[in-house]
Structure formats: structure tokens, C-alpha cells
Coordinates of C-alpha atoms in Angstrom, one line a residue:
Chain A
X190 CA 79.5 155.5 8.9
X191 CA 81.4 152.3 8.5
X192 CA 82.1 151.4 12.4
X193 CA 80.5 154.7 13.5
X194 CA 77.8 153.8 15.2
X195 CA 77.1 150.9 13.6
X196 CA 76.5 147.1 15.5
X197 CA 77.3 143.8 13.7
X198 CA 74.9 142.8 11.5
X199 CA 73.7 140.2 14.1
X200 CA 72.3 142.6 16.3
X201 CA 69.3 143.3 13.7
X202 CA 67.8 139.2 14.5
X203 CA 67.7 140.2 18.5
X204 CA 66.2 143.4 17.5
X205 CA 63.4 141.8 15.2
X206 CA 62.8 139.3 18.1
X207 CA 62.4 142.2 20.7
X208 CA 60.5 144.6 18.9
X209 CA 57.7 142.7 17.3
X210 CA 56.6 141.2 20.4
X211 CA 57.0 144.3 22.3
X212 CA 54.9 146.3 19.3
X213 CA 51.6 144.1 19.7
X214 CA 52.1 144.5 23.7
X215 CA 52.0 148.1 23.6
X216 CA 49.0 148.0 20.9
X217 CA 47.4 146.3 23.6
X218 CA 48.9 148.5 26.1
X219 CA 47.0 151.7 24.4
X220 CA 43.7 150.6 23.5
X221 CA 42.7 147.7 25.6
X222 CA 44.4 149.2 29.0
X223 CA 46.7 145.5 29.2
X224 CA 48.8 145.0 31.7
X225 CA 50.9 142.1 33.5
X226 CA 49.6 141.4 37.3
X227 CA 53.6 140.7 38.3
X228 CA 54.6 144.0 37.0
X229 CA 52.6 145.6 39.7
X230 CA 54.0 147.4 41.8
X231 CA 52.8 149.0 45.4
X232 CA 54.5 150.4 48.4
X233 CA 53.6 148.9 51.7
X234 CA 50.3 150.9 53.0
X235 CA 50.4 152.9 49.7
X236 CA 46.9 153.5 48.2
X237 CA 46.4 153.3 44.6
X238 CA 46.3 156.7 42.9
X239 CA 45.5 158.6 39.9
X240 CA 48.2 161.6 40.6
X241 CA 50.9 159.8 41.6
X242 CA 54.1 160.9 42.4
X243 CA 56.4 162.4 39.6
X244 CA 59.6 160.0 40.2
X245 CA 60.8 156.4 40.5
X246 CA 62.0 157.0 44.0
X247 CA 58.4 158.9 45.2
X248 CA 56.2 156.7 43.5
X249 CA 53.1 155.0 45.6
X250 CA 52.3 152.5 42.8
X251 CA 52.2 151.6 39.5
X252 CA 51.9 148.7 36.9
X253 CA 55.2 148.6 35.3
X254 CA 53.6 147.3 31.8
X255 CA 54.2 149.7 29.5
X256 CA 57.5 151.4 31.3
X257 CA 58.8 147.6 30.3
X258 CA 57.0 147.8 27.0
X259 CA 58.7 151.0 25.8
X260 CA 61.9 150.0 27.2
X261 CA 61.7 146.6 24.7
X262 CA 60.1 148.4 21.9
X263 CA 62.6 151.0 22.1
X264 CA 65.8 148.8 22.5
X265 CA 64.6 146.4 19.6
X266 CA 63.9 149.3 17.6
X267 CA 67.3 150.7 18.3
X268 CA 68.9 147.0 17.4
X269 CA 67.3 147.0 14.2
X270 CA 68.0 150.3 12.9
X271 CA 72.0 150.3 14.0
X272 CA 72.9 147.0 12.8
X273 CA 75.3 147.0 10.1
X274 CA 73.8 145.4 6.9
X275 CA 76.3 142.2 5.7
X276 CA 76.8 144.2 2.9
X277 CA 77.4 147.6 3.7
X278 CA 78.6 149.9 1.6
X279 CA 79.2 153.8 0.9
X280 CA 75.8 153.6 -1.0
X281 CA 73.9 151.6 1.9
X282 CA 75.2 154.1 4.2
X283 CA 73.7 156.9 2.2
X284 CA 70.6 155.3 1.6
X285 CA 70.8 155.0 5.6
X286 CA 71.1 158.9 6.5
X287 CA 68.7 159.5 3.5
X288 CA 65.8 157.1 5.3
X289 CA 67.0 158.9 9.0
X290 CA 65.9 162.7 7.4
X291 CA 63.0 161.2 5.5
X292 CA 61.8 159.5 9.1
X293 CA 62.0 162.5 11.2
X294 CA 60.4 165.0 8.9
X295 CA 57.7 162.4 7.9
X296 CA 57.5 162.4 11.7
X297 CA 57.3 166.1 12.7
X298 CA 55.1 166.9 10.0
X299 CA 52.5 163.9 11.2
X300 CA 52.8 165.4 14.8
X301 CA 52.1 168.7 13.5
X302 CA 49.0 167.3 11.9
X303 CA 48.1 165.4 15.0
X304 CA 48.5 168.4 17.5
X305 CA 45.9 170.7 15.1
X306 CA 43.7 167.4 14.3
X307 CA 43.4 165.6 17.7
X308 CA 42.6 166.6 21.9
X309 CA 42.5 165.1 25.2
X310 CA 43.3 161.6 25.6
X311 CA 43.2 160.9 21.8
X312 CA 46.5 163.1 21.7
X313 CA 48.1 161.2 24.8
X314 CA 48.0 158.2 22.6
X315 CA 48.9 159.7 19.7
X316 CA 52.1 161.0 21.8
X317 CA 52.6 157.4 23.0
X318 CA 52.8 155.7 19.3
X319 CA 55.4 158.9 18.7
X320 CA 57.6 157.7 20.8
X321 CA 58.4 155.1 18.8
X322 CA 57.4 156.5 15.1
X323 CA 60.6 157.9 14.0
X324 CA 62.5 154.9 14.5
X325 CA 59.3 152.7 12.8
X326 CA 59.2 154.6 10.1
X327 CA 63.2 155.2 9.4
X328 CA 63.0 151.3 9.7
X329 CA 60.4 150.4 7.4
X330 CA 61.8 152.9 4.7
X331 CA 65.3 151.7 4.7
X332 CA 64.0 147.9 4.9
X333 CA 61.8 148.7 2.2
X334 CA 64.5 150.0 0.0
X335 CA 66.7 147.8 0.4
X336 CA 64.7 144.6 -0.1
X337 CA 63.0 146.0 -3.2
X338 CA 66.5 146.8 -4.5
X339 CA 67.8 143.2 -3.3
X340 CA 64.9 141.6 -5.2
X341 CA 65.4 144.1 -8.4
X342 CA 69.3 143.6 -8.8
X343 CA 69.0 139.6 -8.3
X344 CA 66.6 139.6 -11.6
X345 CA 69.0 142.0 -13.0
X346 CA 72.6 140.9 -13.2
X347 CA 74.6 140.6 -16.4
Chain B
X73 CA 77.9 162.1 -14.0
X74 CA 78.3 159.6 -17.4
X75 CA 80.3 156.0 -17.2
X76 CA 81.0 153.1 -19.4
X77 CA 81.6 150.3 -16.6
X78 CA 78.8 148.2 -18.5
X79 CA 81.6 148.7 -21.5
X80 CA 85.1 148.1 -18.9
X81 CA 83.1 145.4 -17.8
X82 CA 82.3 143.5 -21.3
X83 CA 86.0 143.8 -22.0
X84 CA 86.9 142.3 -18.6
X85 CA 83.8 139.7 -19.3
X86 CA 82.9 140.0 -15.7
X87 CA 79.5 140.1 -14.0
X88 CA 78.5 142.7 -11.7
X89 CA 78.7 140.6 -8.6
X90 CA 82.5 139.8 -9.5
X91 CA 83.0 143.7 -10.0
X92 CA 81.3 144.0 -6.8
X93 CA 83.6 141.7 -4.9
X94 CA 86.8 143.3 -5.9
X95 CA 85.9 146.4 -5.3
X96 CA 84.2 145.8 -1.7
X97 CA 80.8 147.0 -2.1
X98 CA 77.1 145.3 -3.2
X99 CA 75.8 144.2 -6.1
X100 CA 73.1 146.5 -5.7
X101 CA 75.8 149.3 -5.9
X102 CA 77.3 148.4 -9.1
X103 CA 73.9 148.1 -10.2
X104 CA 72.6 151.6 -9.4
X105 CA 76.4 153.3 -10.6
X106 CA 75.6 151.6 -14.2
X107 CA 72.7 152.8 -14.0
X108 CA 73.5 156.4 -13.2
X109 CA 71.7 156.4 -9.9
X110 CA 74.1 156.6 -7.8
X111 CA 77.5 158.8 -7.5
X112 CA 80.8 156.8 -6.4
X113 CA 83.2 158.2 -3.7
X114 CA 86.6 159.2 -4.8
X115 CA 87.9 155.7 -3.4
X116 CA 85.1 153.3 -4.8
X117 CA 86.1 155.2 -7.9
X118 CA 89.7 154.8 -8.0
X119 CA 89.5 151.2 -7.1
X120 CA 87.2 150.5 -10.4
X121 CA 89.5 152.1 -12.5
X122 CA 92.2 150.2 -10.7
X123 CA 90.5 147.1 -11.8
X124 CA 89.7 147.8 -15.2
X125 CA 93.5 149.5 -15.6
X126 CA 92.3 152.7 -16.8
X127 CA 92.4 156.5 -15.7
X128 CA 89.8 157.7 -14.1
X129 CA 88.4 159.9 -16.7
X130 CA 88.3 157.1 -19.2
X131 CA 85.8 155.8 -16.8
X132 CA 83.9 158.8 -15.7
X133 CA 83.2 162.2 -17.5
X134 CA 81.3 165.0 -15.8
X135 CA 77.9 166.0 -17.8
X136 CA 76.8 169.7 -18.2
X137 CA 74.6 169.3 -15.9
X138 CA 77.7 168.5 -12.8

């Protein structure tokens, strides 16, 4: 768990950097249908179509928006969660694996309540925010921990 | 699992962050084995009681519960 894994604590500021940013695009992404005209994307002669092609190679057209979105979102995500902490430790490290099975249950249980609670496009967008939910919420629960343990232990030493 | 570290440390008259430091690990760590929240590994254990020149088990004792 030490070098496992595990990038150099400076990787967390890049991933902070990344993700926020790319967060609120995708917000926007979901509900308010944004996208960037220069990501657009259209083969010569190609009309524009609801059923497009299935692959990269195939496709007519496409606004590459959210593909780039996702691809941010996920790498920041990724940066943030993998980073060593300055001061990691065996007890960090447990706190780590701890927050990674508390993130992915959390998460399959809110899917299951999703798939019996929600339909059509409602569910699309709720499977679009899942792709980024386990590592949001593995993120804010070992963040969480550890700065309300920071904060604790400074008023604490003797 | 019981300790006296708060007691190793008095004799020592060292602060938690200095116990931290020369046994490589947080604060916070130190902080939470005092405290009986968290367990040590073999190793972290060994190197306290290689600071505070001790045994082991003059350190840590197992509790009924363990």
C-alpha cells in the first residue's frame, strides 16, 4: 500500500485542478444539454443523427463534450484518490481501503435504489453521475476523515 | 488491545509528534493508538518499544476481548 499504486502526493493538486472544473461542465453537460461548438465533430457529407454509429471509427458525428468531460472528470478523480498523502502511514492506508469498500457499497446500494425508483431518461442520467460516484464518494469520505482527524489531533497533542 | 504509550511517553517527556517522527508515521496515528482506536502492525509496534527500550509486552497486553 506504500508504493503500490500509490502517486506522489503532488499528483492530488493536478487532480483537484482537473476535476472540479470538469464536475460543473458535466453538471451542465446533463441538465442544460452544454456543449463546446469546437468539439463538434462531423464527417464530410455526414448528416446529423440520433442513432449513430456504435464506434469511434463508424461514427457520422458527434459533439465531443462530454466524451472530454468524462475523460477529465475521470482522470482528476483518479489523481486525487491515488495520491499518496505527505504523511502516509499503515493507519492512512487502512483508513484508505476502509473509505474504497464504504464507496462502492454506498454506491451499489444507491444504484439499486435508483434502478427500482427511477425510468427512461431520468435513469440515463442517473447512470451518467454513476460513472463517476464511486470515486466522488470514496474521495469525499477519506478527505472527510482525514481533515476532521487533522483538525482534532492539532487541538489535541500533549 | 490495552497500552501505556501516554505512560512510556511521560517518562521519555516527549510529545506525540516527536514519537511520531521517530517512529515514521502521523501524528494522527499516535493519536488514535493512545487512544485505543487504532491497532499497530507488528513493525510500528516493535519500533515503539524500540524507542521507549522496553519489551513489547510491557507496552502492549491483549484484553479478553482479543
Amino acid at each position: 500500500m506504500f508504493t503500490k499504486f500509490l502517486l506522489p502526493p503532488a499528483a492530488a493538486r493536478i487532480g483537484w485542478w482537473l476535476s472540479i472544473p470538469s464536475l460543473v461542465l458535466m453538471f451542465a453537460v446533463i441538465h442544460y444539454d452544454f456543449h463546446f461548438e469546437f468539439l463538434e465533430f462531423s464527417r464530410a457529407g455526414a448528416d446529423q443523427k440520433f442513432f449513430d454509429e456504435d464506434f469511434l471509427w463508424t461514427l457520422k458525428s458527434n459533439n465531443f463534450t462530454d466524451e472530454i468531460g468524462t475523460i477529465l472528470l475521470l482522470s482528476g478523480l483518479i489523481l486525487i484518490s491515488f495520491a499518496r498523502q505527505p504523511d502516509e502511514d499503515e493507519r492512512i492506508a487502512q483508513i484508505r481501503l476502509e473509505s474504497l469498500l464504504w464507496a462502492v457499497l454506498i454506491n451499489t446500494l444507491l444504484i439499486i435504489l435508483c434502478t427500482i425508483l427511477f425510468y427512461q431518461i431520468l435513469f440515463l442520467q442517473v447512470m451518467a453521475y454513476n460513472i463517476a460516484t464511486t470515486l466522488l464518494l470514496f474521495v469525499t469520505r477519506f478527505h472527510g476523515i482525514l481533515y476532521f482527524e487533522r483538525r482534532k489531533s492539532v487541538s489535541h497533542d500533549e | 488491545m490495552m497500552n501505556n504509550i501516554r505512560v512510556e511517553r511521560a517518562i521519555l517527556n516527549i510529545t506525540q509528534a516527536e514519537l511520531a517522527e521517530r517512529v515514521g508515521v502521523s501524528r494522527q496515528t499516535i493519536h488514535a493508538i493512545e487512544n485505543n482506536k487504532y491497532v499497530p502492525s507488528t513493525i510500528l509496534a516493535l519500533k515503539m518499544a524500540q524507542v521507549f527500550n522496553k519489551p513489547v509486552e510491557q507496552i502492549f497486553r491483549l484484553e479478553s476481548t482479543d
